[in-house]
Short mmCIF file of C-alpha atoms in Angstrom, two decimals:
data_model
loop_
_atom_site.label_atom_id
_atom_site.label_comp_id
_atom_site.label_asym_id
_atom_site.label_seq_id
_atom_site.Cartn_x
_atom_site.Cartn_y
_atom_site.Cartn_z
CA MET A 169 0.00 0.00 0.00
CA LYS A 170 1.16 3.51 -0.75
CA ASN A 171 2.50 5.86 1.88
CA LYS A 172 -0.17 8.19 3.26
CA LYS A 173 0.15 11.88 2.47
CA TYR A 174 -1.83 14.65 4.17
CA ILE A 175 -3.55 17.61 2.56
CA SER A 176 -5.65 20.38 4.17
CA LEU A 177 -9.23 20.25 2.90
CA GLN A 178 -9.39 24.05 2.83
CA SER A 179 -6.37 24.20 0.56
CA ILE A 180 -7.90 21.96 -2.08
CA LEU A 181 -11.70 22.24 -2.00
CA PHE A 182 -11.89 25.93 -2.76
CA LEU A 183 -11.77 26.57 -6.48
CA CYS A 184 -10.50 30.18 -6.46
CA LEU A 185 -6.86 29.58 -5.63
CA GLY A 186 -5.57 31.82 -8.44
CA ILE A 187 -4.05 31.04 -11.83
CA VAL A 188 -0.84 32.42 -13.30
CA VAL A 189 -1.23 33.19 -16.99
CA PHE A 190 1.97 33.24 -18.98
CA SER A 191 2.32 35.36 -22.08
CA SER A 192 4.74 34.41 -24.83
CA CYS A 193 6.57 36.07 -27.66
CA GLU A 194 4.77 36.25 -30.98
CA ARG A 195 6.60 33.65 -33.02
CA GLU A 196 5.73 30.45 -34.82
CA PHE A 197 7.00 27.05 -33.71
CA SER A 198 8.87 24.82 -36.10
CA ASP A 199 7.06 21.75 -37.39
CA GLU A 200 9.85 19.73 -35.76
CA VAL A 201 8.94 20.87 -32.23
CA GLN A 202 7.49 17.99 -30.19
CA PHE A 203 4.96 19.03 -27.53
CA ALA A 204 4.71 16.97 -24.36
CA THR A 205 1.88 14.45 -24.19
CA PHE A 206 0.67 12.31 -21.31
CA PRO A 207 -0.50 8.69 -21.18
CA PRO A 208 -4.23 8.16 -21.79
CA ASN A 209 -4.50 5.79 -18.85
CA GLY A 210 -7.95 5.82 -17.25
CA ASP A 211 -7.29 3.29 -14.49
CA VAL A 212 -7.54 4.51 -10.90
CA PHE A 213 -7.95 1.39 -8.75
CA ILE A 214 -8.12 -2.04 -10.38
CA ASP A 215 -7.12 -4.45 -7.58
CA ALA A 216 -4.36 -1.98 -6.66
CA PHE A 217 -3.36 1.65 -7.03
CA SER A 218 -2.61 2.62 -10.64
CA PRO A 219 0.89 3.98 -11.44
CA GLY A 220 1.81 7.01 -9.32
CA LEU A 221 -1.47 7.03 -7.36
CA ASP A 222 -1.39 8.02 -3.70
CA TYR A 223 -3.82 8.69 -0.85
CA PHE A 224 -4.27 12.20 0.59
CA PRO A 225 -6.74 12.35 3.51
CA PHE A 226 -8.33 15.72 4.31
CA VAL A 227 -6.87 15.82 7.82
CA GLY A 228 -6.88 19.62 8.01
CA ALA A 229 -10.68 19.55 8.09
CA GLY A 230 -10.97 16.70 10.59
CA ALA A 231 -11.12 13.65 8.32
CA ASP A 232 -10.04 10.35 9.88
CA PRO A 233 -6.65 9.48 8.31
CA GLU A 234 -7.05 5.82 9.29
CA ALA A 235 -10.47 5.36 7.66
CA PHE A 236 -9.10 3.99 4.38
CA SER A 237 -7.76 0.51 3.73
CA VAL A 238 -7.44 -2.04 0.93
CA ASP A 239 -9.87 -4.95 1.43
CA SER A 240 -9.22 -8.40 -0.05
CA GLU A 241 -12.47 -9.99 1.18
CA ASN A 242 -15.27 -7.73 -0.10
CA VAL A 243 -14.58 -7.27 -3.81
CA PHE A 244 -16.67 -6.86 -6.93
CA ASP A 245 -14.06 -8.33 -9.24
CA GLY A 246 -10.46 -9.44 -8.90
CA ASP A 247 -8.51 -9.50 -5.65
CA ALA A 248 -9.05 -6.20 -3.79
CA SER A 249 -11.29 -3.19 -3.26
CA MET A 250 -11.06 0.19 -1.53
CA ARG A 251 -12.64 0.26 1.92
CA PHE A 252 -13.69 3.33 3.94
CA ASP A 253 -14.88 3.00 7.53
CA VAL A 254 -17.24 5.95 8.02
CA PRO A 255 -17.12 7.07 11.69
CA ALA A 256 -20.24 7.26 13.82
CA PHE A 257 -22.23 10.48 13.78
CA GLY A 258 -20.36 13.30 15.50
CA ASN A 259 -16.96 11.56 15.30
CA GLY A 260 -15.61 13.12 12.13
CA PHE A 261 -15.87 11.98 8.54
CA VAL A 262 -14.18 10.17 5.68
CA GLY A 263 -12.50 12.54 3.27
CA ALA A 264 -9.62 12.00 0.85
CA ALA A 265 -8.27 12.63 -2.63
CA PHE A 266 -6.46 10.05 -4.75
CA ASN A 267 -3.91 11.83 -6.88
CA THR A 268 -1.18 10.57 -9.19
CA THR A 269 2.33 11.74 -9.90
CA VAL A 270 1.94 10.31 -13.40
CA THR A 271 -0.02 13.03 -15.21
CA ARG A 272 -2.86 11.59 -17.34
CA ASP A 273 -4.57 12.62 -20.56
CA LEU A 274 -8.27 11.92 -19.91
CA SER A 275 -9.60 13.69 -23.00
CA GLY A 276 -10.57 10.39 -24.65
CA PHE A 277 -13.03 9.41 -21.91
CA ASP A 278 -16.52 10.64 -21.06
CA ALA A 279 -17.05 9.43 -17.48
CA LEU A 280 -15.53 8.24 -14.23
CA THR A 281 -17.09 4.89 -13.35
CA PHE A 282 -16.86 2.55 -10.38
CA TYR A 283 -18.66 -0.21 -8.56
CA ALA A 284 -19.67 0.49 -4.98
CA LYS A 285 -21.69 -0.89 -2.09
CA ALA A 286 -22.20 -0.06 1.60
CA SER A 287 -22.89 -2.03 4.76
CA GLN A 288 -26.15 -0.08 4.93
CA ALA A 289 -28.02 2.14 2.48
CA ALA A 290 -26.17 5.45 2.36
CA SER A 291 -25.95 8.77 0.53
CA ILE A 292 -22.41 10.02 -0.09
CA ASP A 293 -22.22 13.75 0.61
CA ALA A 294 -19.75 14.54 -2.18
CA ILE A 295 -17.74 12.44 -4.61
CA GLY A 296 -15.97 13.03 -7.89
CA PHE A 297 -12.59 13.85 -9.42
CA GLY A 298 -10.34 16.81 -10.18
CA ILE A 299 -9.11 17.80 -6.71
CA SER A 300 -5.42 18.46 -7.13
CA ALA A 301 -3.01 21.05 -5.77
CA GLU A 302 -1.02 20.83 -9.01
CA THR A 303 -3.94 22.05 -11.13
CA ALA A 304 -5.55 24.28 -8.46
CA ASN A 305 -8.79 22.28 -8.76
CA LYS A 306 -9.46 23.94 -12.11
CA PHE A 307 -11.44 20.94 -13.33
CA GLN A 308 -13.05 19.64 -10.16
CA VAL A 309 -16.30 17.72 -10.59
CA THR A 310 -18.67 16.90 -7.72
CA ALA A 311 -21.68 14.62 -7.51
CA ASN A 312 -23.68 15.38 -4.38
CA ASN A 313 -25.78 12.94 -2.34
CA LEU A 314 -24.96 9.89 -4.43
CA GLY A 315 -27.14 7.03 -3.20
CA ILE A 316 -25.30 3.75 -2.51
CA SER A 317 -27.09 0.44 -1.88
CA THR A 318 -26.00 -2.66 0.02
CA ARG A 319 -25.18 -4.60 -3.16
CA TRP A 320 -22.53 -3.98 -5.78
CA GLU A 321 -23.76 -1.57 -8.45
CA LYS A 322 -22.06 0.48 -11.16
CA TYR A 323 -22.05 4.27 -10.81
CA VAL A 324 -21.26 6.88 -13.46
CA ILE A 325 -19.98 10.42 -12.92
CA PRO A 326 -19.88 12.10 -16.34
CA ILE A 327 -17.11 14.46 -17.46
CA PRO A 328 -18.52 17.93 -18.32
CA ASP A 329 -16.01 18.52 -21.16
CA ALA A 330 -13.31 15.89 -21.60
CA SER A 331 -11.39 17.96 -24.15
CA LYS A 332 -10.05 20.07 -21.27
CA LEU A 333 -8.62 17.11 -19.31
CA THR A 334 -5.31 16.68 -21.09
CA GLU A 335 -3.07 17.07 -18.01
CA GLN A 336 -4.80 15.64 -14.95
CA THR A 337 -3.50 14.35 -11.62
CA GLY A 338 -6.65 14.40 -9.44
CA LEU A 339 -8.37 11.10 -10.26
CA PHE A 340 -10.84 10.44 -7.43
CA TRP A 341 -12.08 12.02 -4.19
CA LEU A 342 -14.91 11.75 -1.69
CA ALA A 343 -16.19 13.28 1.53
CA GLU A 344 -18.78 11.48 3.64
CA GLY A 345 -19.93 11.46 7.25
CA ALA A 346 -22.67 9.61 9.09
CA SER A 347 -25.75 11.79 8.73
CA PHE A 348 -27.97 11.07 11.74
CA GLU A 349 -27.58 10.52 15.43
CA GLY A 350 -29.10 7.04 15.37
CA ASP A 351 -26.24 5.85 13.20
CA GLU A 352 -24.16 5.17 16.30
CA GLY A 353 -21.78 2.63 14.84
CA GLY A 354 -21.01 4.26 11.53
CA TYR A 355 -20.84 2.05 8.45
CA VAL A 356 -18.51 0.82 5.69
CA LEU A 357 -18.16 1.87 2.04
CA TRP A 358 -16.45 -0.26 -0.61
CA PHE A 359 -15.31 0.82 -4.10
CA ASP A 360 -13.92 -1.34 -6.88
CA GLU A 361 -12.97 -1.07 -10.57
CA ILE A 362 -12.55 2.71 -10.39
CA LYS A 363 -11.60 4.01 -13.82
CA PHE A 364 -12.30 6.54 -16.55
CA GLU A 365 -14.17 5.08 -19.51
CA LYS A 366 -15.46 6.02 -22.93
CA LEU A 367 -19.05 4.82 -22.56
CA GLY A 368 -20.54 6.53 -25.59
CA THR A 369 -23.89 6.64 -23.82
CA VAL A 370 -23.44 9.92 -21.92
CA ALA A 371 -25.81 12.17 -23.85
CA GLN A 372 -28.04 15.26 -23.92
CA PRO A 373 -25.79 17.75 -22.07
CA ARG A 374 -27.70 20.50 -20.25
CA PRO A 375 -25.31 22.94 -18.54
CA THR A 376 -26.40 25.78 -16.25
CA ILE A 377 -24.99 28.89 -14.63
CA PHE A 378 -26.81 30.57 -11.75
CA ASP A 379 -28.84 27.34 -11.49
CA GLY A 380 -30.50 28.18 -14.79
CA GLN A 381 -31.99 31.47 -13.57
CA GLU A 382 -32.10 34.69 -15.62
CA LEU A 383 -30.87 37.17 -13.00
CA VAL A 384 -30.71 40.95 -12.89
CA GLU A 385 -28.33 42.74 -10.52
CA GLN A 386 -27.00 46.21 -9.77
CA ALA A 387 -23.25 46.68 -9.26
CA PHE A 388 -20.55 49.33 -9.15
CA THR A 389 -17.14 49.78 -10.69
CA GLY A 390 -14.52 47.77 -8.82
CA SER A 391 -16.94 45.19 -7.43
CA ASN A 392 -16.76 41.46 -8.14
CA ILE A 393 -19.59 38.96 -8.53
CA PRO A 394 -18.96 35.19 -8.40
CA ILE A 395 -20.81 33.02 -10.91
CA THR A 396 -22.63 30.36 -8.90
CA GLY A 397 -24.91 27.44 -9.72
CA LEU A 398 -22.51 25.86 -12.23
CA THR A 399 -23.81 22.41 -13.19
CA GLN A 400 -23.83 19.95 -16.06
CA THR A 401 -26.55 17.33 -16.50
CA PHE A 402 -26.36 14.29 -18.77
CA ASN A 403 -28.76 11.50 -19.59
CA LEU A 404 -27.20 8.07 -18.93
CA ASP A 405 -28.02 4.85 -20.74
CA ASN A 406 -30.27 3.67 -17.90
CA GLY A 407 -32.50 6.71 -18.38
CA VAL A 408 -31.20 8.45 -15.26
CA ASN A 409 -30.33 12.13 -15.38
CA GLN A 410 -27.01 12.67 -13.59
CA THR A 411 -26.17 16.22 -12.51
CA VAL A 412 -22.70 17.22 -11.38
CA VAL A 413 -21.28 20.47 -10.07
CA ALA A 414 -18.65 21.63 -12.56
CA ALA A 415 -15.72 23.93 -11.85
CA PRO A 416 -15.83 27.29 -13.68
CA SER A 417 -12.88 26.36 -15.92
CA TYR A 418 -15.08 23.92 -17.83
CA PHE A 419 -17.17 26.87 -19.04
CA ASP A 420 -16.43 29.51 -21.66
CA PHE A 421 -17.90 32.72 -20.23
CA SER A 422 -18.78 35.81 -22.24
CA SER A 423 -19.79 39.40 -21.52
CA SER A 424 -21.94 41.35 -23.95
CA ASP A 425 -20.01 44.51 -23.06
CA VAL A 426 -16.45 44.06 -21.81
CA GLY A 427 -16.31 47.78 -21.10
CA VAL A 428 -18.78 47.11 -18.28
CA ALA A 429 -17.91 43.61 -17.07
CA VAL A 430 -15.28 40.96 -17.74
CA VAL A 431 -15.25 37.34 -16.55
CA SER A 432 -12.21 35.36 -15.43
CA GLU A 433 -11.61 31.67 -16.12
CA LEU A 434 -12.46 31.06 -12.48
CA GLY A 435 -15.96 32.47 -12.95
CA GLU A 436 -15.55 35.84 -11.24
CA ILE A 437 -17.23 38.83 -12.85
CA SER A 438 -15.26 42.07 -12.47
CA ILE A 439 -17.16 45.32 -12.97
CA VAL A 440 -14.88 47.71 -14.85
CA GLY A 441 -17.19 50.54 -15.98
CA ALA A 442 -20.67 52.02 -16.12
CA GLY A 443 -23.42 50.49 -18.27
CA THR A 444 -25.22 47.18 -18.72
CA SER A 445 -23.78 43.82 -19.70
CA THR A 446 -25.23 40.31 -19.92
CA ILE A 447 -23.08 37.43 -18.72
CA SER A 448 -23.64 34.05 -20.37
CA ALA A 449 -21.67 30.85 -20.94
CA LEU A 450 -21.05 27.84 -23.14
CA LEU A 451 -19.93 24.40 -22.01
CA ALA A 452 -18.50 22.24 -24.78
CA ASN A 453 -20.24 24.57 -27.26
CA VAL A 454 -23.64 24.06 -25.62
CA ARG A 455 -25.36 27.20 -24.38
CA ALA A 456 -25.75 27.10 -20.60
CA ALA A 457 -29.16 27.93 -19.19
CA GLY A 458 -29.08 31.01 -16.98
CA SER A 459 -27.54 34.45 -17.28
CA LEU A 460 -26.87 37.63 -15.36
CA GLU A 461 -27.80 41.10 -16.59
CA VAL A 462 -25.63 43.41 -14.55
CA THR A 463 -26.02 47.18 -14.55
CA SER A 464 -23.24 49.32 -13.16
CA SER A 465 -23.88 52.92 -12.17
CA GLY A 466 -20.14 53.56 -12.08
CA SER A 467 -18.29 54.26 -8.85
CA LEU A 468 -19.93 53.35 -5.54
CA GLN A 469 -21.30 56.40 -3.77
CA ALA A 470 -19.55 57.29 -0.54
CA SER A 471 -20.98 56.01 2.73
CA PRO A 472 -22.10 58.65 5.28
CA ASP A 473 -19.27 60.42 7.09
CA PRO A 474 -19.06 59.21 10.72
CA ILE A 475 -19.99 61.97 13.19
CA HIS A 476 -18.81 60.48 16.48
CA PRO A 477 -15.58 61.72 18.11
CA ALA A 478 -12.74 59.20 17.94
CA ALA A 479 -12.48 59.26 21.74
CA ASN A 480 -15.99 57.76 21.92
CA VAL A 481 -15.36 55.03 19.35
CA LYS A 482 -13.83 51.55 19.17
CA SER A 483 -13.64 50.74 15.48
CA ILE A 484 -13.81 47.35 13.77
CA PHE A 485 -13.79 48.52 10.12
CA SER A 486 -13.71 52.16 9.08
CA ASP A 487 -11.39 54.51 7.21
CA ALA A 488 -12.50 57.27 9.54
CA TYR A 489 -10.95 55.70 12.68
CA SER A 490 -8.04 53.53 13.71
CA ASP A 491 -9.34 50.02 14.30
CA ASP A 492 -9.36 48.86 17.92
CA THR A 493 -8.43 45.34 16.79
CA SER A 494 -7.64 43.53 13.57
CA SER A 495 -10.30 41.05 12.48
CA ASN A 496 -10.86 37.99 10.32
CA PHE A 497 -13.48 38.97 7.74
CA SER A 498 -13.46 35.57 6.00
CA PRO A 499 -13.57 32.98 8.83
CA GLY A 500 -14.52 30.13 6.48
CA PHE A 501 -17.27 28.59 8.63
CA GLY A 502 -18.16 25.03 7.61
CA GLY A 503 -21.15 25.11 5.27
CA SER A 504 -20.80 28.83 4.57
CA THR A 505 -21.25 29.92 0.95
CA THR A 506 -20.18 33.51 1.60
CA ASP A 507 -17.56 35.33 -0.43
CA THR A 508 -16.18 38.38 1.44
CA LYS A 509 -13.85 40.94 -0.07
CA VAL A 510 -12.30 44.14 1.24
CA THR A 511 -12.80 46.27 -1.89
CA SER A 512 -11.10 49.57 -2.62
CA THR A 513 -13.37 52.29 -4.06
CA ASP A 514 -12.86 55.94 -4.95
CA ASN A 515 -14.07 56.76 -1.44
CA GLY A 516 -12.10 54.22 0.56
CA ASN A 517 -12.42 50.53 1.48
CA VAL A 518 -15.70 48.70 1.96
CA LEU A 519 -16.66 45.12 2.89
CA VAL A 520 -18.46 43.40 0.00
CA TYR A 521 -20.46 40.26 0.85
CA SER A 522 -21.68 37.96 -1.94
CA ASN A 523 -23.81 34.81 -1.79
CA ASN A 524 -24.02 35.01 2.01
CA ASN A 525 -25.82 32.41 4.09
CA PHE A 526 -23.79 32.93 7.26
CA THR A 527 -20.40 34.35 8.04
CA GLY A 528 -18.79 36.55 10.65
CA ILE A 529 -16.31 39.22 11.62
CA ILE A 530 -14.09 37.52 14.19
CA PHE A 531 -12.02 39.91 16.30
CA ASP A 532 -8.37 38.99 16.77
CA ASN A 533 -8.59 40.50 20.26
CA THR A 534 -11.71 40.99 22.35
CA VAL A 535 -13.15 44.51 22.51
CA ASP A 536 -13.96 46.10 25.85
CA ALA A 537 -17.15 48.02 25.11
CA SER A 538 -18.23 48.34 28.73
CA GLY A 539 -18.31 52.15 28.42
CA LEU A 540 -20.04 52.11 25.00
CA THR A 541 -23.71 51.89 24.12
CA PHE A 542 -24.16 51.16 20.40
CA LEU A 543 -22.83 49.25 17.38
CA HIS A 544 -22.90 51.38 14.22
CA ILE A 545 -23.09 49.85 10.71
CA ASP A 546 -23.62 51.49 7.30
CA VAL A 547 -25.24 49.09 4.79
CA TYR A 548 -25.56 49.39 1.02
CA VAL A 549 -27.63 47.02 -1.14
CA GLN A 550 -28.03 46.82 -4.89
CA ALA A 551 -31.34 44.95 -5.00
CA PRO A 552 -34.66 45.38 -3.15
CA GLY A 553 -35.84 42.99 -0.45
CA VAL A 554 -32.44 42.38 1.15
CA GLU A 555 -32.33 41.84 4.94
CA VAL A 556 -29.26 41.08 7.03
CA GLY A 557 -29.22 39.43 10.46
CA VAL A 558 -26.62 40.69 12.95
CA GLN A 559 -25.53 38.81 16.08
CA ILE A 560 -23.10 40.61 18.40
CA ARG A 561 -21.21 37.94 20.36
CA ASP A 562 -19.12 37.98 23.50
CA SER A 563 -16.76 35.19 24.52
CA GLY A 564 -17.65 34.85 28.20
CA ALA A 565 -15.25 34.68 31.09
CA ASN A 566 -13.28 31.84 29.48
CA GLN A 567 -12.52 34.02 26.42
CA MET A 568 -13.82 31.35 24.04
CA ILE A 569 -16.68 31.69 21.56
CA GLU A 570 -18.99 28.76 22.29
CA THR A 571 -21.86 28.04 19.92
CA ASP A 572 -24.62 25.46 19.61
CA VAL A 573 -23.88 24.00 16.15
CA ASN A 574 -27.57 23.22 15.61
CA THR A 575 -29.00 26.68 16.41
CA GLY A 576 -26.03 29.02 16.00
CA LEU A 577 -26.79 30.52 19.40
CA PRO A 578 -24.32 31.04 22.26
CA ILE A 579 -23.95 28.41 24.98
CA GLY A 580 -22.11 28.21 28.28
CA ASP A 581 -21.30 31.63 29.70
CA ASP A 582 -21.55 33.38 26.29
CA ARG A 583 -24.21 35.96 25.48
CA ASP A 584 -25.37 37.77 22.36
CA ARG A 585 -27.47 40.62 20.97
CA ARG A 586 -29.43 39.94 17.79
CA PHE A 587 -30.84 42.51 15.37
CA ASP A 588 -32.19 42.52 11.80
CA LEU A 589 -31.13 45.19 9.33
CA THR A 590 -34.36 45.81 7.41
CA GLY A 591 -35.98 48.59 5.39
CA LEU A 592 -32.96 48.80 3.09
CA THR A 593 -33.34 50.81 -0.14
CA ALA A 594 -31.53 49.61 -3.25
CA GLY A 595 -28.86 51.99 -4.47
CA GLN A 596 -28.30 53.91 -1.26
CA TRP A 597 -26.62 53.62 2.13
CA THR A 598 -28.65 53.03 5.29
CA SER A 599 -27.18 53.65 8.76
CA PHE A 600 -28.01 51.58 11.85
CA ASN A 601 -27.19 52.11 15.53
CA ILE A 602 -27.78 48.86 17.44
CA ALA A 603 -28.08 49.23 21.20
CA LEU A 604 -25.74 47.06 23.29
CA ASP A 605 -28.53 45.99 25.58
CA GLY A 606 -30.50 42.85 26.33
CA ASP A 607 -28.54 39.68 27.13
CA ILE A 608 -25.19 41.26 26.28
CA ALA A 609 -25.62 44.38 28.44
CA ASP A 610 -23.69 42.93 31.39
CA GLN A 611 -20.97 41.27 29.26
CA LYS A 612 -19.83 44.05 26.95
CA ASN A 613 -16.27 43.95 28.25
CA ASN A 614 -15.16 41.04 26.01
CA LEU A 615 -16.99 41.30 22.69
CA ALA A 616 -15.49 38.80 20.26
CA ALA A 617 -17.42 38.67 17.00
CA ILE A 618 -20.24 39.89 14.81
CA ILE A 619 -22.11 37.04 13.08
CA LEU A 620 -23.97 37.84 9.85
CA THR A 621 -26.83 35.97 8.20
CA GLY A 622 -29.11 36.64 5.25
CA GLY A 623 -28.56 38.98 2.39
CA PRO A 624 -27.30 37.32 0.27
CA ASN A 625 -25.50 40.35 -1.25
CA PHE A 626 -24.69 43.54 0.65
CA ILE A 627 -21.91 46.01 1.46
CA PHE A 628 -20.75 47.21 4.89
CA ASP A 629 -18.80 50.26 5.92
CA ASN A 630 -18.11 52.06 9.19
CA VAL A 631 -18.53 49.15 11.59
CA TYR A 632 -17.71 50.47 15.08
CA PHE A 633 -18.85 50.59 18.70
CA PHE A 634 -19.53 54.01 20.19
CA THR A 635 -21.24 56.02 22.90
CA GLU A 636 -23.11 59.28 22.47
#
């Protein structure tokens, strides 16, 4: 068996790791130049690891590094299978990538296939291919909630556009945890005959961006909008429609007016001027359902000038004051879909939140607000109907933020103050002063975080505690 290697899940699951684009001199290559090619070997695990393959558990995110083994008793065909012992609920999860040092050309295949079974009926949270530090996950593919039965069956994960897979090292990955408290003993997953194949029966491609929705959004010069809801659906020979989440690099994005908006290979829309542009995409020359009509009014208007004397303020984020503490504006909570950027505008820096479900501003040092009475926030939205939930958190006497993972509410000696930012008008700033009262009134001396829910898109400026 191969030596185990360890990779942080955070470092490989996020798609936007950055790409270096090299420019070259304008010259023609001689017909005698030989370009490097890679073997078209589709095997991943056929009784043993294929050449160069190794096991990289996601230990940085809490995966059990000992969950994987090679099993010689439960096999579909041949002498061995892959075995994963899924821990009991609440005891971590199985998560790993299987990458090769022998780069493969997979452009001649149309699907990853394998046989699998489980000791009990199960639904694998996420499984696919394309996770690789070498390629920055440019061509990651994910099938979510793949149902596995207790008998050996063949499963197919189609390739969105095989022509782009000429230099691949990430051949297989999965992440799965027991999903309910009654599953006290965990269970076992087996995989066999894992390989890329040319089936010829993967048909009727139906790609989407923005989950197939025709969206309209306001923006400003200098802002960035991630393209979400990137999927590809195929019809398989058994009549089943299989949908996978496809990395942005599979798509060819276009902007109807590049003077207003441009789109990177990683699916990020950058607003570069005033006007209206429609963002659309092709995947393997098939028009993707969904689009975004984005209208930019130019530069973002300035937020209101703070009026409170610096002596009465402890700032978290504001150009008008020196911050009382540095903060983590992108804490990367598990399950969060939020993209947070500190964006520079003509009028200073602002916090831009996109696709938010929940995130937070985590203070590097607690803030003693015992002599202060309010939290001030300026909020700007570009669409009507946006509401943002704010939860001011302290860390209790033990200086630790303790949260009920099921409710998101404080536990132990922690307290909070919750408030909803409502009545927001699209295209203008709205100022809020949230009283530091209620449950947090007696524990203002060690404020530790501001948790944010809702949106999903909004902009913050001038986040600070103050007293009149």
